[in-house]
């Protein structure tokens, strides 16, 4: 086999392995709670407000995991493998343990693991693609969360027919099977650690592009609105759909539809020309998600939820890609710090969302108001990104 053919094969091997990794860590480890929540509510194991607390504990874990990555001096392949095994065990633990406190600890820890795996697998995978001259395969990596979400939606509900314990344990066993398939790919890890990667970025940042401080502040602030705006639907979609369509068999399919929509969104987003302005792309993506959220309130039918799930899912990963691109435009090779601040802002939005929505929905019997607030946050972010973009255009023209 020629060197070019071998590089191409290795690139696909790395991209697919990271795709499966993110499917396990994000789709199963982080978002399996969404299809399992209505089952646990039906069994009387949780009330809606308590479900919101468990969701926010998971997002708090993700937030803390994301902000601690740069301080970890462990080889990336070791972090990925350890995080994947821990994710599978934590899923099984949700089925074996039965107290709210233990569930809280498990969901918080799962959030930490998903952040660590996401960051280290992304770094490892993108490095491997750069080494094999195949950076365009980055979009393949970020289809992983969508694939995992679709699996949790389709399999979680099916397994849950035997009870939530069977659902959690079944998803954990599935995670172990997927981990076994990709385990050996990470033998050839090249990236030493998040700490090393951050240090390297800082070292090369001396010749970076520089930035307008206000643009960075706008990015961090508005990225938090994306975290708040999508997370209420992403956490409670099956519950919301069952309230609106109580006698329908469709509510269990809107969550996997959301996951499937992530896949083309990731592939399209990764191929967006680099000369397109990221702020304008973010404005469009926020507007699409806002419309998707509104549809579940304004058009609570099978068709309305289907279109809403598609519009919410397609920009899901693309928003992250565009935000990272904007950080690199502002900071060049020293963008790690800005990406970290933006991720923290996004994490805060995710934590606040369920804590705001669940108690209000439990008191009023409807998610209508929380969803409208979420849509307003996304629309507000879209308008502000468009205004910032327009202002920069005028300044450049002067």
mmCIF file of C-alpha atoms in Angstrom:
data_model
loop_
_atom_site.group_PDB
_atom_site.id
_atom_site.type_symbol
_atom_site.label_atom_id
_atom_site.label_comp_id
_atom_site.label_asym_id
_atom_site.label_seq_id
_atom_site.Cartn_x
_atom_site.Cartn_y
_atom_site.Cartn_z
ATOM 1 C CA UNK A 1 0.000 0.000 0.000
ATOM 2 C CA UNK A 2 1.327 3.475 -0.878
ATOM 3 C CA UNK A 3 2.113 5.988 1.847
ATOM 4 C CA UNK A 4 -0.845 8.130 0.754
ATOM 5 C CA UNK A 5 -3.209 5.163 0.911
ATOM 6 C CA UNK A 6 -1.849 4.156 4.312
ATOM 7 C CA UNK A 7 -2.298 7.698 5.639
ATOM 8 C CA UNK A 8 -5.857 7.771 4.348
ATOM 9 C CA UNK A 9 -6.614 4.461 6.022
ATOM 10 C CA UNK A 10 -5.128 5.650 9.313
ATOM 11 C CA UNK A 11 -7.079 8.899 9.090
ATOM 12 C CA UNK A 12 -10.380 7.083 8.675
ATOM 13 C CA UNK A 13 -9.428 4.676 11.469
ATOM 14 C CA UNK A 14 -8.767 7.556 13.845
ATOM 15 C CA UNK A 15 -11.866 9.525 12.797
ATOM 16 C CA UNK A 16 -14.204 6.549 13.191
ATOM 17 C CA UNK A 17 -12.668 5.590 16.538
ATOM 18 C CA UNK A 18 -13.182 9.117 17.845
ATOM 19 C CA UNK A 19 -16.701 9.128 16.419
ATOM 20 C CA UNK A 20 -17.543 6.007 18.429
ATOM 21 C CA UNK A 21 -15.764 7.477 21.458
ATOM 22 C CA UNK A 22 -17.943 10.596 21.416
ATOM 23 C CA UNK A 23 -21.028 8.462 20.801
ATOM 24 C CA UNK A 24 -20.295 6.603 24.051
ATOM 25 C CA UNK A 25 -19.103 9.541 26.165
ATOM 26 C CA UNK A 26 -21.631 12.128 24.997
ATOM 27 C CA UNK A 27 -24.546 10.230 23.467
ATOM 28 C CA UNK A 28 -24.717 7.476 26.084
ATOM 29 C CA UNK A 29 -22.845 8.798 29.100
ATOM 30 C CA UNK A 30 -24.219 12.310 29.011
ATOM 31 C CA UNK A 31 -27.576 12.186 27.236
ATOM 32 C CA UNK A 32 -28.960 8.723 28.068
ATOM 33 C CA UNK A 33 -30.801 10.453 30.913
ATOM 34 C CA UNK A 34 -33.149 12.163 28.430
ATOM 35 C CA UNK A 35 -34.978 9.016 27.202
ATOM 36 C CA UNK A 36 -34.670 7.323 30.605
ATOM 37 C CA UNK A 37 -36.241 10.212 32.548
ATOM 38 C CA UNK A 38 -39.867 9.646 31.439
ATOM 39 C CA UNK A 39 -39.518 5.954 32.342
ATOM 40 C CA UNK A 40 -38.243 6.826 35.823
ATOM 41 C CA UNK A 41 -41.039 9.393 36.210
ATOM 42 C CA UNK A 42 -43.641 6.792 35.188
ATOM 43 C CA UNK A 43 -42.207 4.300 37.691
ATOM 44 C CA UNK A 44 -42.490 6.913 40.448
ATOM 45 C CA UNK A 45 -38.760 6.848 41.168
ATOM 46 C CA UNK A 46 -38.393 10.564 40.476
ATOM 47 C CA UNK A 47 -40.428 13.735 40.428
ATOM 48 C CA UNK A 48 -39.876 16.202 37.608
ATOM 49 C CA UNK A 49 -38.039 18.751 39.774
ATOM 50 C CA UNK A 50 -35.698 16.037 41.066
ATOM 51 C CA UNK A 51 -35.038 14.993 37.476
ATOM 52 C CA UNK A 52 -34.027 18.579 36.739
ATOM 53 C CA UNK A 53 -31.567 18.476 39.648
ATOM 54 C CA UNK A 54 -29.977 15.255 38.349
ATOM 55 C CA UNK A 55 -29.676 16.765 34.878
ATOM 56 C CA UNK A 56 -28.025 19.906 36.241
ATOM 57 C CA UNK A 57 -25.620 17.832 38.353
ATOM 58 C CA UNK A 58 -24.519 16.097 35.149
ATOM 59 C CA UNK A 59 -23.996 19.437 33.424
ATOM 60 C CA UNK A 60 -22.144 20.750 36.485
ATOM 61 C CA UNK A 61 -19.826 17.754 36.203
ATOM 62 C CA UNK A 62 -19.303 18.529 32.508
ATOM 63 C CA UNK A 63 -18.489 22.139 33.370
ATOM 64 C CA UNK A 64 -15.934 21.154 36.013
ATOM 65 C CA UNK A 65 -14.445 18.480 33.760
ATOM 66 C CA UNK A 66 -13.999 20.981 30.930
ATOM 67 C CA UNK A 67 -12.251 23.610 33.049
ATOM 68 C CA UNK A 68 -9.861 21.073 34.639
ATOM 69 C CA UNK A 69 -8.617 19.486 31.401
ATOM 70 C CA UNK A 70 -5.679 21.862 30.986
ATOM 71 C CA UNK A 71 -4.320 20.895 34.421
ATOM 72 C CA UNK A 72 -4.246 17.141 33.693
ATOM 73 C CA UNK A 73 -0.821 15.738 32.814
ATOM 74 C CA UNK A 74 -1.903 12.291 31.626
ATOM 75 C CA UNK A 75 -1.506 10.845 28.132
ATOM 76 C CA UNK A 76 -4.558 11.452 25.962
ATOM 77 C CA UNK A 77 -5.047 7.799 25.030
ATOM 78 C CA UNK A 78 -5.025 6.855 28.729
ATOM 79 C CA UNK A 79 -7.580 9.539 29.552
ATOM 80 C CA UNK A 80 -9.845 8.420 26.705
ATOM 81 C CA UNK A 81 -9.709 4.751 27.656
ATOM 82 C CA UNK A 82 -10.174 5.391 31.363
ATOM 83 C CA UNK A 83 -13.035 7.816 30.761
ATOM 84 C CA UNK A 84 -14.823 5.384 28.448
ATOM 85 C CA UNK A 85 -14.632 2.493 30.914
ATOM 86 C CA UNK A 86 -15.807 4.765 33.732
ATOM 87 C CA UNK A 87 -18.730 5.948 31.563
ATOM 88 C CA UNK A 88 -19.908 2.380 30.962
ATOM 89 C CA UNK A 89 -19.643 1.525 34.671
ATOM 90 C CA UNK A 90 -21.546 4.672 35.638
ATOM 91 C CA UNK A 91 -24.384 3.762 33.265
ATOM 92 C CA UNK A 92 -24.646 0.308 34.828
ATOM 93 C CA UNK A 93 -24.491 1.902 38.275
ATOM 94 C CA UNK A 94 -27.646 3.902 37.508
ATOM 95 C CA UNK A 95 -29.476 0.590 37.164
ATOM 96 C CA UNK A 96 -27.928 -1.095 40.200
ATOM 97 C CA UNK A 97 -28.225 1.731 42.749
ATOM 98 C CA UNK A 98 -31.549 3.158 43.830
ATOM 99 C CA UNK A 99 -31.091 6.254 46.008
ATOM 100 C CA UNK A 100 -31.329 9.822 44.774
ATOM 101 C CA UNK A 101 -27.975 10.651 46.371
ATOM 102 C CA UNK A 102 -26.201 7.827 44.560
ATOM 103 C CA UNK A 103 -27.829 8.844 41.266
ATOM 104 C CA UNK A 104 -26.643 12.402 41.843
ATOM 105 C CA UNK A 105 -23.057 11.256 42.364
ATOM 106 C CA UNK A 106 -23.210 9.000 39.306
ATOM 107 C CA UNK A 107 -24.651 11.694 37.030
ATOM 108 C CA UNK A 108 -22.139 14.297 38.267
ATOM 109 C CA UNK A 109 -19.243 11.904 37.679
ATOM 110 C CA UNK A 110 -20.606 10.964 34.247
ATOM 111 C CA UNK A 111 -20.544 14.663 33.361
ATOM 112 C CA UNK A 112 -16.886 14.946 34.357
ATOM 113 C CA UNK A 113 -16.001 11.848 32.334
ATOM 114 C CA UNK A 114 -17.860 13.043 29.243
ATOM 115 C CA UNK A 115 -15.991 16.377 29.298
ATOM 116 C CA UNK A 116 -12.603 14.722 29.744
ATOM 117 C CA UNK A 117 -13.228 12.201 26.997
ATOM 118 C CA UNK A 118 -14.612 14.851 24.645
ATOM 119 C CA UNK A 119 -11.610 17.148 25.073
ATOM 120 C CA UNK A 120 -8.886 14.501 24.989
ATOM 121 C CA UNK A 121 -10.439 12.443 22.185
ATOM 122 C CA UNK A 122 -10.967 15.603 20.121
ATOM 123 C CA UNK A 123 -7.346 16.630 20.631
ATOM 124 C CA UNK A 124 -6.043 13.155 19.848
ATOM 125 C CA UNK A 125 -8.266 12.738 16.801
ATOM 126 C CA UNK A 126 -7.633 16.151 15.243
ATOM 127 C CA UNK A 127 -3.904 15.680 15.787
ATOM 128 C CA UNK A 128 -4.006 12.324 13.997
ATOM 129 C CA UNK A 129 -5.981 13.829 11.109
ATOM 130 C CA UNK A 130 -3.433 16.629 10.786
ATOM 131 C CA UNK A 131 -0.582 14.087 10.762
ATOM 132 C CA UNK A 132 -2.280 12.098 7.999
ATOM 133 C CA UNK A 133 -3.247 15.183 5.952
ATOM 134 C CA UNK A 134 -6.991 14.602 6.323
ATOM 135 C CA UNK A 135 -8.344 17.526 8.394
ATOM 136 C CA UNK A 136 -11.679 17.483 6.540
ATOM 137 C CA UNK A 137 -12.561 14.243 8.344
ATOM 138 C CA UNK A 138 -12.997 16.274 11.515
ATOM 139 C CA UNK A 139 -16.706 16.448 10.750
ATOM 140 C CA UNK A 140 -16.878 12.647 10.978
ATOM 141 C CA UNK A 141 -15.601 12.809 14.562
ATOM 142 C CA UNK A 142 -18.332 15.231 15.605
ATOM 143 C CA UNK A 143 -21.145 13.093 14.228
ATOM 144 C CA UNK A 144 -20.464 10.851 17.242
ATOM 145 C CA UNK A 145 -22.705 12.694 19.738
ATOM 146 C CA UNK A 146 -25.611 12.554 17.285
ATOM 147 C CA UNK A 147 -25.131 8.838 16.672
ATOM 148 C CA UNK A 148 -24.996 8.198 20.410
ATOM 149 C CA UNK A 149 -28.107 10.295 21.050
ATOM 150 C CA UNK A 150 -29.997 8.365 18.366
ATOM 151 C CA UNK A 151 -28.910 5.075 19.977
ATOM 152 C CA UNK A 152 -30.046 6.166 23.434
ATOM 153 C CA UNK A 153 -33.391 7.253 22.048
ATOM 154 C CA UNK A 154 -34.083 4.049 20.138
ATOM 155 C CA UNK A 155 -32.555 1.540 22.550
ATOM 156 C CA UNK A 156 -33.239 3.307 25.853
ATOM 157 C CA UNK A 157 -36.978 3.318 25.314
ATOM 158 C CA UNK A 158 -36.998 -0.274 24.078
ATOM 159 C CA UNK A 159 -34.892 -1.569 26.965
ATOM 160 C CA UNK A 160 -36.894 0.550 29.392
ATOM 161 C CA UNK A 161 -39.986 -1.547 28.683
ATOM 162 C CA UNK A 162 -38.433 -3.984 31.151
ATOM 163 C CA UNK A 163 -37.927 -1.144 33.634
ATOM 164 C CA UNK A 164 -35.429 1.683 34.019
ATOM 165 C CA UNK A 165 -32.908 -0.655 35.678
ATOM 166 C CA UNK A 166 -32.791 -2.833 32.565
ATOM 167 C CA UNK A 167 -32.519 0.276 30.390
ATOM 168 C CA UNK A 168 -29.516 1.687 32.240
ATOM 169 C CA UNK A 169 -27.724 -1.655 32.483
ATOM 170 C CA UNK A 170 -28.395 -2.431 28.814
ATOM 171 C CA UNK A 171 -26.930 0.915 27.720
ATOM 172 C CA UNK A 172 -23.896 0.296 29.914
ATOM 173 C CA UNK A 173 -23.305 -3.113 28.344
ATOM 174 C CA UNK A 174 -23.689 -1.581 24.869
ATOM 175 C CA UNK A 175 -21.044 0.977 25.835
ATOM 176 C CA UNK A 176 -18.644 -1.829 26.796
ATOM 177 C CA UNK A 177 -19.178 -3.523 23.412
ATOM 178 C CA UNK A 178 -18.425 -0.295 21.542
ATOM 179 C CA UNK A 179 -15.373 0.369 23.711
ATOM 180 C CA UNK A 180 -13.989 -3.088 22.924
ATOM 181 C CA UNK A 181 -14.284 -2.408 19.181
ATOM 182 C CA UNK A 182 -12.150 0.763 19.281
ATOM 183 C CA UNK A 183 -9.856 -0.020 22.236
ATOM 184 C CA UNK A 184 -6.741 -0.881 20.217
ATOM 185 C CA UNK A 185 -6.953 2.221 18.019
ATOM 186 C CA UNK A 186 -5.743 4.336 20.925
ATOM 187 C CA UNK A 187 -2.510 2.347 21.226
ATOM 188 C CA UNK A 188 -0.832 4.873 18.947
ATOM 189 C CA UNK A 189 -1.793 8.016 20.883
ATOM 190 C CA UNK A 190 0.444 10.944 20.073
ATOM 191 C CA UNK A 191 -0.925 13.790 22.157
ATOM 192 C CA UNK A 192 0.613 13.706 25.609
ATOM 193 C CA UNK A 193 -1.920 15.644 27.639
ATOM 194 C CA UNK A 194 -4.281 18.554 27.836
ATOM 195 C CA UNK A 195 -1.608 20.396 29.807
ATOM 196 C CA UNK A 196 0.966 19.839 27.116
ATOM 197 C CA UNK A 197 -1.463 20.876 24.403
ATOM 198 C CA UNK A 198 -2.319 24.067 26.250
ATOM 199 C CA UNK A 199 1.350 24.848 26.843
ATOM 200 C CA UNK A 200 2.135 24.326 23.192
ATOM 201 C CA UNK A 201 -0.703 26.595 22.162
ATOM 202 C CA UNK A 202 0.460 29.273 24.574
ATOM 203 C CA UNK A 203 4.013 29.009 23.316
ATOM 204 C CA UNK A 204 2.957 29.444 19.708
ATOM 205 C CA UNK A 205 0.561 32.208 20.631
ATOM 206 C CA UNK A 206 3.378 34.755 20.731
ATOM 207 C CA UNK A 207 2.948 35.071 16.984
ATOM 208 C CA UNK A 208 -0.871 34.754 17.017
ATOM 209 C CA UNK A 209 -3.282 37.056 15.308
ATOM 210 C CA UNK A 210 -4.210 39.236 18.303
ATOM 211 C CA UNK A 211 -7.752 40.242 19.113
ATOM 212 C CA UNK A 212 -10.286 42.846 19.928
ATOM 213 C CA UNK A 213 -11.065 42.200 23.587
ATOM 214 C CA UNK A 214 -14.714 43.143 23.149
ATOM 215 C CA UNK A 215 -15.177 40.471 20.455
ATOM 216 C CA UNK A 216 -13.879 37.841 22.867
ATOM 217 C CA UNK A 217 -16.253 39.047 25.593
ATOM 218 C CA UNK A 218 -19.178 38.873 23.169
ATOM 219 C CA UNK A 219 -18.245 35.315 22.167
ATOM 220 C CA UNK A 220 -18.040 34.080 25.764
ATOM 221 C CA UNK A 221 -21.266 35.813 26.815
ATOM 222 C CA UNK A 222 -23.385 34.777 23.847
ATOM 223 C CA UNK A 223 -22.103 31.191 23.817
ATOM 224 C CA UNK A 224 -23.669 30.783 27.253
ATOM 225 C CA UNK A 225 -27.075 31.620 25.747
ATOM 226 C CA UNK A 226 -26.687 28.628 23.404
ATOM 227 C CA UNK A 227 -26.119 26.334 26.382
ATOM 228 C CA UNK A 228 -29.261 27.602 28.119
ATOM 229 C CA UNK A 229 -31.360 27.763 24.968
ATOM 230 C CA UNK A 230 -31.049 24.172 23.792
ATOM 231 C CA UNK A 231 -30.671 22.275 27.065
ATOM 232 C CA UNK A 232 -34.285 22.462 28.280
ATOM 233 C CA UNK A 233 -35.524 20.687 25.159
ATOM 234 C CA UNK A 234 -32.488 18.359 25.104
ATOM 235 C CA UNK A 235 -33.169 17.289 28.692
ATOM 236 C CA UNK A 236 -36.954 16.995 28.676
ATOM 237 C CA UNK A 237 -37.968 16.420 25.023
ATOM 238 C CA UNK A 238 -39.637 12.995 25.549
ATOM 239 C CA UNK A 239 -41.461 14.323 28.640
ATOM 240 C CA UNK A 240 -42.617 17.436 26.761
ATOM 241 C CA UNK A 241 -43.790 15.386 23.790
ATOM 242 C CA UNK A 242 -45.700 12.925 26.002
ATOM 243 C CA UNK A 243 -47.525 15.804 27.700
ATOM 244 C CA UNK A 244 -48.574 17.188 24.307
ATOM 245 C CA UNK A 245 -49.322 13.815 22.661
ATOM 246 C CA UNK A 246 -50.478 11.552 25.512
ATOM 247 C CA UNK A 247 -52.043 8.839 23.340
ATOM 248 C CA UNK A 248 -49.375 8.771 20.628
ATOM 249 C CA UNK A 249 -46.491 6.347 20.125
ATOM 250 C CA UNK A 250 -44.390 9.105 18.527
ATOM 251 C CA UNK A 251 -42.905 10.900 21.583
ATOM 252 C CA UNK A 252 -40.141 8.288 21.953
ATOM 253 C CA UNK A 253 -38.908 8.969 18.410
ATOM 254 C CA UNK A 254 -38.332 12.728 18.572
ATOM 255 C CA UNK A 255 -35.163 12.361 20.663
ATOM 256 C CA UNK A 256 -33.453 9.955 18.234
ATOM 257 C CA UNK A 257 -34.586 12.256 15.413
ATOM 258 C CA UNK A 258 -32.769 15.086 17.183
ATOM 259 C CA UNK A 259 -29.646 12.894 17.297
ATOM 260 C CA UNK A 260 -29.854 11.936 13.635
ATOM 261 C CA UNK A 261 -30.156 15.620 12.699
ATOM 262 C CA UNK A 262 -26.845 16.310 14.449
ATOM 263 C CA UNK A 263 -25.003 14.120 11.918
ATOM 264 C CA UNK A 264 -25.565 16.158 8.719
ATOM 265 C CA UNK A 265 -25.216 19.344 10.758
ATOM 266 C CA UNK A 266 -21.740 18.306 11.902
ATOM 267 C CA UNK A 267 -20.635 17.304 8.391
ATOM 268 C CA UNK A 268 -21.979 20.500 6.812
ATOM 269 C CA UNK A 269 -20.581 22.706 9.565
ATOM 270 C CA UNK A 270 -17.106 21.211 9.217
ATOM 271 C CA UNK A 271 -17.100 22.061 5.512
ATOM 272 C CA UNK A 272 -18.262 25.675 5.879
ATOM 273 C CA UNK A 273 -15.667 27.830 4.070
ATOM 274 C CA UNK A 274 -13.205 29.417 6.488
ATOM 275 C CA UNK A 275 -13.705 32.860 4.923
ATOM 276 C CA UNK A 276 -17.364 32.909 6.003
ATOM 277 C CA UNK A 277 -17.791 35.014 9.135
ATOM 278 C CA UNK A 278 -18.281 32.782 12.172
ATOM 279 C CA UNK A 279 -20.479 35.341 13.947
ATOM 280 C CA UNK A 280 -22.939 35.358 11.077
ATOM 281 C CA UNK A 281 -22.898 31.545 10.973
ATOM 282 C CA UNK A 282 -23.578 31.484 14.722
ATOM 283 C CA UNK A 283 -26.440 33.972 14.287
ATOM 284 C CA UNK A 284 -28.062 31.693 11.699
ATOM 285 C CA UNK A 285 -27.507 28.568 13.826
ATOM 286 C CA UNK A 286 -29.001 30.227 16.928
ATOM 287 C CA UNK A 287 -32.023 31.360 14.903
ATOM 288 C CA UNK A 288 -32.619 27.817 13.627
ATOM 289 C CA UNK A 289 -32.506 26.423 17.149
ATOM 290 C CA UNK A 290 -34.819 29.165 18.421
ATOM 291 C CA UNK A 291 -37.343 28.267 15.722
ATOM 292 C CA UNK A 292 -37.017 24.586 16.622
ATOM 293 C CA UNK A 293 -37.790 25.319 20.280
ATOM 294 C CA UNK A 294 -40.758 27.549 19.410
ATOM 295 C CA UNK A 295 -42.302 24.889 17.171
ATOM 296 C CA UNK A 296 -42.765 22.514 20.107
ATOM 297 C CA UNK A 297 -44.891 25.201 21.812
ATOM 298 C CA UNK A 298 -46.670 26.771 18.849
ATOM 299 C CA UNK A 299 -47.270 23.562 16.894
ATOM 300 C CA UNK A 300 -47.493 20.694 19.443
ATOM 301 C CA UNK A 301 -48.267 17.993 16.884
ATOM 302 C CA UNK A 302 -46.275 15.111 15.442
ATOM 303 C CA UNK A 303 -45.186 17.267 12.514
ATOM 304 C CA UNK A 304 -44.342 20.229 14.757
ATOM 305 C CA UNK A 305 -42.195 18.148 17.106
ATOM 306 C CA UNK A 306 -40.489 16.427 14.163
ATOM 307 C CA UNK A 307 -39.504 19.711 12.505
ATOM 308 C CA UNK A 308 -38.571 21.177 15.876
ATOM 309 C CA UNK A 309 -36.259 18.241 16.641
ATOM 310 C CA UNK A 310 -34.573 18.577 13.244
ATOM 311 C CA UNK A 311 -34.059 22.330 13.579
ATOM 312 C CA UNK A 312 -32.708 21.979 17.124
ATOM 313 C CA UNK A 313 -30.393 19.081 16.261
ATOM 314 C CA UNK A 314 -28.770 20.200 13.007
ATOM 315 C CA UNK A 315 -26.946 23.239 14.454
ATOM 316 C CA UNK A 316 -26.073 21.466 17.733
ATOM 317 C CA UNK A 317 -22.475 20.486 16.919
ATOM 318 C CA UNK A 318 -22.089 23.156 14.230
ATOM 319 C CA UNK A 319 -22.454 25.851 16.918
ATOM 320 C CA UNK A 320 -19.484 24.385 18.774
ATOM 321 C CA UNK A 321 -17.415 24.200 15.582
ATOM 322 C CA UNK A 322 -18.173 27.816 14.658
ATOM 323 C CA UNK A 323 -17.419 29.042 18.194
ATOM 324 C CA UNK A 324 -14.052 27.268 18.194
ATOM 325 C CA UNK A 325 -13.270 28.740 14.769
ATOM 326 C CA UNK A 326 -14.128 32.214 16.040
ATOM 327 C CA UNK A 327 -11.883 31.749 19.074
ATOM 328 C CA UNK A 328 -9.037 30.749 16.773
ATOM 329 C CA UNK A 329 -9.700 33.800 14.602
ATOM 330 C CA UNK A 330 -9.417 36.010 17.660
ATOM 331 C CA UNK A 331 -6.521 34.301 19.436
ATOM 332 C CA UNK A 332 -4.747 32.313 16.738
ATOM 333 C CA UNK A 333 -2.757 29.384 18.152
ATOM 334 C CA UNK A 334 -3.276 30.735 21.679
ATOM 335 C CA UNK A 335 -7.032 30.144 21.554
ATOM 336 C CA UNK A 336 -7.125 27.454 24.259
ATOM 337 C CA UNK A 337 -7.844 29.922 27.050
ATOM 338 C CA UNK A 338 -10.675 31.626 25.183
ATOM 339 C CA UNK A 339 -12.175 28.253 24.213
ATOM 340 C CA UNK A 340 -12.048 27.293 27.880
ATOM 341 C CA UNK A 341 -13.885 30.446 28.968
ATOM 342 C CA UNK A 342 -16.513 29.945 26.245
ATOM 343 C CA UNK A 343 -16.998 26.304 27.252
ATOM 344 C CA UNK A 344 -17.436 27.385 30.872
ATOM 345 C CA UNK A 345 -20.080 29.924 29.831
ATOM 346 C CA UNK A 346 -21.889 27.244 27.803
ATOM 347 C CA UNK A 347 -21.704 24.946 30.816
ATOM 348 C CA UNK A 348 -23.278 27.527 33.110
ATOM 349 C CA UNK A 349 -26.163 27.890 30.659
ATOM 350 C CA UNK A 350 -26.683 24.121 30.685
ATOM 351 C CA UNK A 351 -26.673 23.986 34.484
ATOM 352 C CA UNK A 352 -29.203 26.812 34.862
ATOM 353 C CA UNK A 353 -31.631 25.500 32.212
ATOM 354 C CA UNK A 354 -33.030 22.384 33.965
ATOM 355 C CA UNK A 355 -32.987 24.080 37.391
ATOM 356 C CA UNK A 356 -35.132 26.865 35.936
ATOM 357 C CA UNK A 357 -37.434 24.723 33.785
ATOM 358 C CA UNK A 358 -38.251 21.647 35.877
ATOM 359 C CA UNK A 359 -39.708 23.323 39.021
ATOM 360 C CA UNK A 360 -41.685 25.793 36.886
ATOM 361 C CA UNK A 361 -43.078 22.997 34.709
ATOM 362 C CA UNK A 362 -43.956 20.941 37.782
ATOM 363 C CA UNK A 363 -45.890 23.875 39.292
ATOM 364 C CA UNK A 364 -47.701 24.902 36.106
ATOM 365 C CA UNK A 365 -48.072 21.471 34.499
ATOM 366 C CA UNK A 366 -46.504 22.717 31.264
ATOM 367 C CA UNK A 367 -43.101 23.406 29.731
ATOM 368 C CA UNK A 368 -44.581 26.175 27.565
ATOM 369 C CA UNK A 369 -43.142 29.137 29.479
ATOM 370 C CA UNK A 370 -39.647 27.662 30.033
ATOM 371 C CA UNK A 371 -39.429 26.774 26.338
ATOM 372 C CA UNK A 372 -40.448 30.270 25.269
ATOM 373 C CA UNK A 373 -37.788 31.748 27.560
ATOM 374 C CA UNK A 374 -35.217 29.363 26.033
ATOM 375 C CA UNK A 375 -36.258 30.350 22.515
ATOM 376 C CA UNK A 376 -36.046 34.029 23.459
ATOM 377 C CA UNK A 377 -32.504 33.509 24.765
ATOM 378 C CA UNK A 378 -31.459 31.906 21.470
ATOM 379 C CA UNK A 379 -33.176 34.613 19.407
ATOM 380 C CA UNK A 380 -31.504 37.303 21.513
ATOM 381 C CA UNK A 381 -28.129 35.669 20.950
ATOM 382 C CA UNK A 382 -28.798 35.453 17.215
ATOM 383 C CA UNK A 383 -29.658 39.140 16.977
ATOM 384 C CA UNK A 384 -26.612 40.189 19.002
ATOM 385 C CA UNK A 385 -24.229 38.050 16.931
ATOM 386 C CA UNK A 386 -25.695 39.619 13.780
ATOM 387 C CA UNK A 387 -25.253 43.121 15.241
ATOM 388 C CA UNK A 388 -21.639 42.429 16.248
ATOM 389 C CA UNK A 389 -20.954 41.106 12.746
ATOM 390 C CA UNK A 390 -22.618 44.127 11.147
ATOM 391 C CA UNK A 391 -20.650 46.542 13.343
ATOM 392 C CA UNK A 392 -17.350 44.887 12.416
ATOM 393 C CA UNK A 393 -18.251 45.158 8.730
ATOM 394 C CA UNK A 394 -18.875 48.894 9.099
ATOM 395 C CA UNK A 395 -15.582 49.400 10.935
ATOM 396 C CA UNK A 396 -13.695 47.523 8.229
ATOM 397 C CA UNK A 397 -15.320 49.696 5.568
ATOM 398 C CA UNK A 398 -14.171 52.929 7.240
#
